[in-house]
Tab-separated table of C-alpha atoms and ligand atoms in Angstrom:
chain	number	residue	atom	x	y	z
A	616	UNK	CA	-180.085	-160.404	-16.846
A	617	UNK	CA	-176.658	-160.160	-16.261
A	618	UNK	CA	-175.618	-163.362	-13.676
A	619	UNK	CA	-173.749	-162.424	-10.534
A	620	UNK	CA	-170.438	-163.801	-11.368
A	621	UNK	CA	-170.438	-161.966	-14.465
A	622	UNK	CA	-171.680	-158.440	-12.891
A	623	UNK	CA	-169.035	-158.949	-10.221
A	624	UNK	CA	-166.153	-159.538	-13.288
A	625	UNK	CA	-167.530	-155.804	-15.117
A	626	UNK	CA	-167.025	-154.460	-11.446
A	627	UNK	CA	-163.690	-155.551	-11.578
A	628	UNK	CA	-162.633	-154.418	-14.838
A	629	UNK	CA	-164.205	-151.092	-14.104
A	630	UNK	CA	-162.028	-151.196	-11.173
A	631	UNK	CA	-159.046	-151.599	-13.393
A	632	UNK	CA	-159.445	-149.336	-15.992
A	633	UNK	CA	-160.139	-146.844	-13.280
A	634	UNK	CA	-156.650	-147.885	-11.936
A	635	UNK	CA	-154.839	-147.674	-15.428
A	636	UNK	CA	-156.114	-143.903	-15.590
A	637	UNK	CA	-154.093	-143.686	-12.315
A	638	UNK	CA	-151.364	-145.065	-13.098
A	639	UNK	CA	-150.948	-142.880	-16.563
A	640	UNK	CA	-151.686	-140.011	-14.238
A	641	UNK	CA	-148.713	-140.701	-12.344
A	642	UNK	CA	-146.626	-141.080	-15.281
A	643	UNK	CA	-147.792	-138.006	-17.048
A	644	UNK	CA	-146.468	-136.165	-13.954
A	645	UNK	CA	-143.203	-137.819	-14.357
A	646	UNK	CA	-142.591	-136.731	-17.606
A	647	UNK	CA	-144.026	-133.309	-16.785
A	648	UNK	CA	-141.528	-132.987	-13.883
A	649	UNK	CA	-138.833	-133.576	-16.568
A	650	UNK	CA	-140.133	-130.987	-18.843
A	651	UNK	CA	-141.333	-133.696	-21.515
A	652	UNK	CA	-144.568	-132.122	-21.894
A	653	UNK	CA	-145.776	-133.724	-25.534
A	654	UNK	CA	-144.526	-136.968	-23.818
A	655	UNK	CA	-146.600	-136.283	-20.458
A	656	UNK	CA	-149.587	-134.712	-23.083
A	657	UNK	CA	-149.769	-138.728	-24.230
A	658	UNK	CA	-150.251	-139.535	-21.177
A	659	UNK	CA	-152.972	-137.516	-20.156
A	660	UNK	CA	-155.024	-138.237	-23.355
A	661	UNK	CA	-154.075	-141.985	-22.091
A	662	UNK	CA	-155.602	-141.320	-18.991
A	663	UNK	CA	-158.859	-139.838	-20.779
A	664	UNK	CA	-159.135	-143.207	-22.766
A	665	UNK	CA	-158.445	-145.047	-19.684
A	666	UNK	CA	-161.668	-143.334	-18.147
A	667	UNK	CA	-163.814	-143.716	-21.538
A	668	UNK	CA	-162.792	-147.800	-21.094
A	669	UNK	CA	-164.370	-147.426	-17.608
A	670	UNK	CA	-167.221	-145.529	-18.479
A	671	UNK	CA	-168.360	-147.750	-21.041
A	672	UNK	CA	-168.664	-150.704	-18.829
A	673	UNK	CA	-170.230	-148.708	-16.323
A	674	UNK	CA	-173.323	-147.789	-18.515
A	675	UNK	CA	-173.244	-151.465	-20.088
A	676	UNK	CA	-173.727	-152.390	-16.624
A	677	UNK	CA	-176.424	-150.213	-15.921
A	678	UNK	CA	-178.172	-150.964	-19.664
A	679	UNK	CA	-178.034	-154.405	-18.732
A	680	UNK	CA	-180.015	-154.217	-15.299
A	681	UNK	CA	-176.694	-154.521	-13.233
A	682	UNK	CA	-175.406	-152.717	-9.957
A	683	UNK	CA	-171.776	-150.512	-10.422
A	684	UNK	CA	-169.893	-151.494	-7.204
A	685	UNK	CA	-166.998	-148.854	-6.878
A	686	UNK	CA	-163.898	-150.205	-5.422
A	687	UNK	CA	-161.073	-148.883	-3.777
A	688	UNK	CA	-158.211	-147.768	-6.432
A	689	UNK	CA	-154.580	-148.713	-5.558
A	690	UNK	CA	-152.238	-145.854	-5.552
A	691	UNK	CA	-149.943	-146.087	-8.689
A	692	UNK	CA	-146.134	-145.846	-8.826
A	693	UNK	CA	-144.844	-142.182	-7.333
A	694	UNK	CA	-142.251	-141.704	-9.741
A	695	UNK	CA	-139.590	-143.987	-12.479
A	696	UNK	CA	-135.643	-144.083	-12.749
A	697	UNK	CA	-135.911	-143.356	-16.555
A	698	UNK	CA	-138.456	-143.004	-19.591
A	699	UNK	CA	-137.569	-146.434	-20.242
A	700	UNK	CA	-139.202	-147.605	-17.369
A	701	UNK	CA	-141.936	-145.499	-17.885
A	702	UNK	CA	-142.899	-146.750	-20.766
A	703	UNK	CA	-141.848	-150.380	-20.071
A	704	UNK	CA	-144.489	-150.236	-16.808
A	705	UNK	CA	-147.042	-149.050	-19.589
A	706	UNK	CA	-146.668	-151.966	-21.450
A	707	UNK	CA	-146.574	-154.472	-18.736
A	708	UNK	CA	-149.732	-153.042	-17.733
A	709	UNK	CA	-151.751	-152.995	-21.296
A	710	UNK	CA	-150.460	-156.798	-21.123
A	711	UNK	CA	-152.028	-157.334	-17.565
A	712	UNK	CA	-155.279	-155.340	-18.857
A	713	UNK	CA	-155.273	-157.662	-21.812
A	714	UNK	CA	-155.198	-160.727	-19.959
A	715	UNK	CA	-157.907	-159.216	-17.923
A	716	UNK	CA	-160.034	-158.880	-20.835
A	717	UNK	CA	-159.693	-161.991	-22.144
A	718	UNK	CA	-160.369	-163.576	-18.644
A	719	UNK	CA	-163.589	-161.432	-18.863
A	720	UNK	CA	-164.276	-162.975	-22.162
A	721	UNK	CA	-163.620	-166.657	-21.365
A	722	UNK	CA	-166.320	-166.303	-18.842
A	723	UNK	CA	-168.741	-164.918	-20.839
A	724	UNK	CA	-168.408	-167.563	-23.300
A	725	UNK	CA	-168.679	-169.595	-20.289
A	726	UNK	CA	-172.056	-168.290	-18.783
A	727	UNK	CA	-173.579	-168.686	-22.523
A	728	UNK	CA	-173.952	-164.337	-22.316
A	729	UNK	CA	-173.835	-163.517	-26.174
A	730	UNK	CA	-174.552	-160.309	-25.477
A	731	UNK	CA	-171.316	-159.428	-23.560
A	732	UNK	CA	-169.435	-161.596	-25.506
A	733	UNK	CA	-170.454	-158.984	-28.553
A	734	UNK	CA	-169.999	-156.150	-26.544
A	735	UNK	CA	-166.488	-157.092	-24.870
A	736	UNK	CA	-165.623	-157.770	-28.971
A	737	UNK	CA	-164.642	-153.762	-28.136
A	738	UNK	CA	-161.873	-154.310	-25.653
A	739	UNK	CA	-160.633	-157.244	-27.708
A	740	UNK	CA	-159.995	-154.923	-30.289
A	741	UNK	CA	-158.993	-152.137	-28.274
A	742	UNK	CA	-156.365	-153.810	-26.570
A	743	UNK	CA	-154.291	-154.939	-29.597
A	744	UNK	CA	-153.887	-151.098	-30.276
A	745	UNK	CA	-152.875	-150.510	-26.811
A	746	UNK	CA	-150.101	-152.968	-26.956
A	747	UNK	CA	-148.573	-151.981	-29.775
A	748	UNK	CA	-148.567	-148.205	-29.347
A	749	UNK	CA	-147.400	-148.885	-25.752
A	750	UNK	CA	-144.516	-151.556	-27.544
A	751	UNK	CA	-143.507	-148.960	-30.421
A	752	UNK	CA	-142.791	-146.182	-28.081
A	753	UNK	CA	-141.131	-148.164	-25.593
A	754	UNK	CA	-138.717	-149.554	-28.818
A	755	UNK	CA	-138.306	-145.903	-29.946
A	756	UNK	CA	-137.392	-144.561	-26.549
A	757	UNK	CA	-135.003	-147.699	-26.373
A	758	UNK	CA	-133.594	-146.594	-29.616
A	759	UNK	CA	-133.117	-142.841	-28.737
A	760	UNK	CA	-131.779	-143.605	-24.857
A	761	UNK	CA	-132.817	-140.811	-22.102
A	762	UNK	CA	-131.248	-137.814	-23.274
A	763	UNK	CA	-130.639	-136.054	-26.596
A	764	UNK	CA	-132.674	-135.163	-29.935
A	765	UNK	CA	-134.333	-138.464	-30.324
A	766	UNK	CA	-136.024	-137.958	-26.823
A	767	UNK	CA	-136.958	-134.275	-28.008
A	768	UNK	CA	-138.320	-135.481	-31.204
A	769	UNK	CA	-140.338	-138.282	-29.672
A	770	UNK	CA	-141.933	-135.265	-27.402
A	771	UNK	CA	-142.629	-133.228	-29.980
A	772	UNK	CA	-144.732	-135.706	-31.623
A	773	UNK	CA	-146.600	-136.640	-28.893
A	774	UNK	CA	-147.403	-133.151	-27.946
A	775	UNK	CA	-150.065	-133.692	-30.874
A	776	UNK	CA	-151.884	-136.631	-29.614
A	777	UNK	CA	-155.396	-135.029	-28.634
A	778	UNK	CA	-158.676	-137.583	-27.222
A	779	UNK	CA	-161.363	-138.465	-29.797
A	780	UNK	CA	-163.878	-140.882	-28.184
A	781	UNK	CA	-164.604	-143.878	-30.321
A	782	UNK	CA	-168.231	-143.586	-32.388
A	783	UNK	CA	-169.159	-146.902	-30.869
A	784	UNK	CA	-168.887	-145.728	-27.133
A	785	UNK	CA	-172.551	-144.570	-26.330
B	306	FEO	FE1	-158.030	-149.818	-21.151
B	306	FEO	FE2	-155.504	-149.121	-21.855
B	306	FEO	O1	-156.157	-150.334	-21.185
C-alpha cells in the first residue's frame, strides 16, 4: 500500500503531466497560426505523449490501491513572440518536469517504496529523451532563425512525427 505522502505526490505529478499536455497544445496552436503545420504536428504528438505519461501514473496509482484526485490545470500561455521562445519554454518546462520526477523518486526512496522506485525509473529515462529533443530543436531553430528555408526544413521534418505508445506503457 502506498503511503499517503506518495499518493499525494503521484497525484501532483499527474496534474503536471496534464498541464504539460495543455502547454504543448497551446504551442501547437501558435505554430498552426503561423502555418508551420509540421512543427504544430510535433507539438500535437507531444500532447499525446504527455497524456500517456499522465495515464501511466493514473493507472499505477489505482493498481497500488490509491485514489486518483484530479487537480485544477492552470491555463497555459496563449501566445509566443517567436519560434525560439516557444522552444525555450519547451526546454524550460521539460527541465522543470525532470526536477519534479527526481523529487518524486527521492521521496519514494525515503519512504522505502521499492515498487515505486522501480516504476519511476521509466520516467527518469524518458526525461533524458524529453530534454535532449527539446534542446536539439531549440539549437536548430536558433541556427536557422525565425524565417527562411531552415525553419521550413525543420517544419517539413517534424511533419513526419507520429505517436507510438511505448510497449512498457500497460
Ligand atoms: Fe511528461 Fe514531457 O514530460
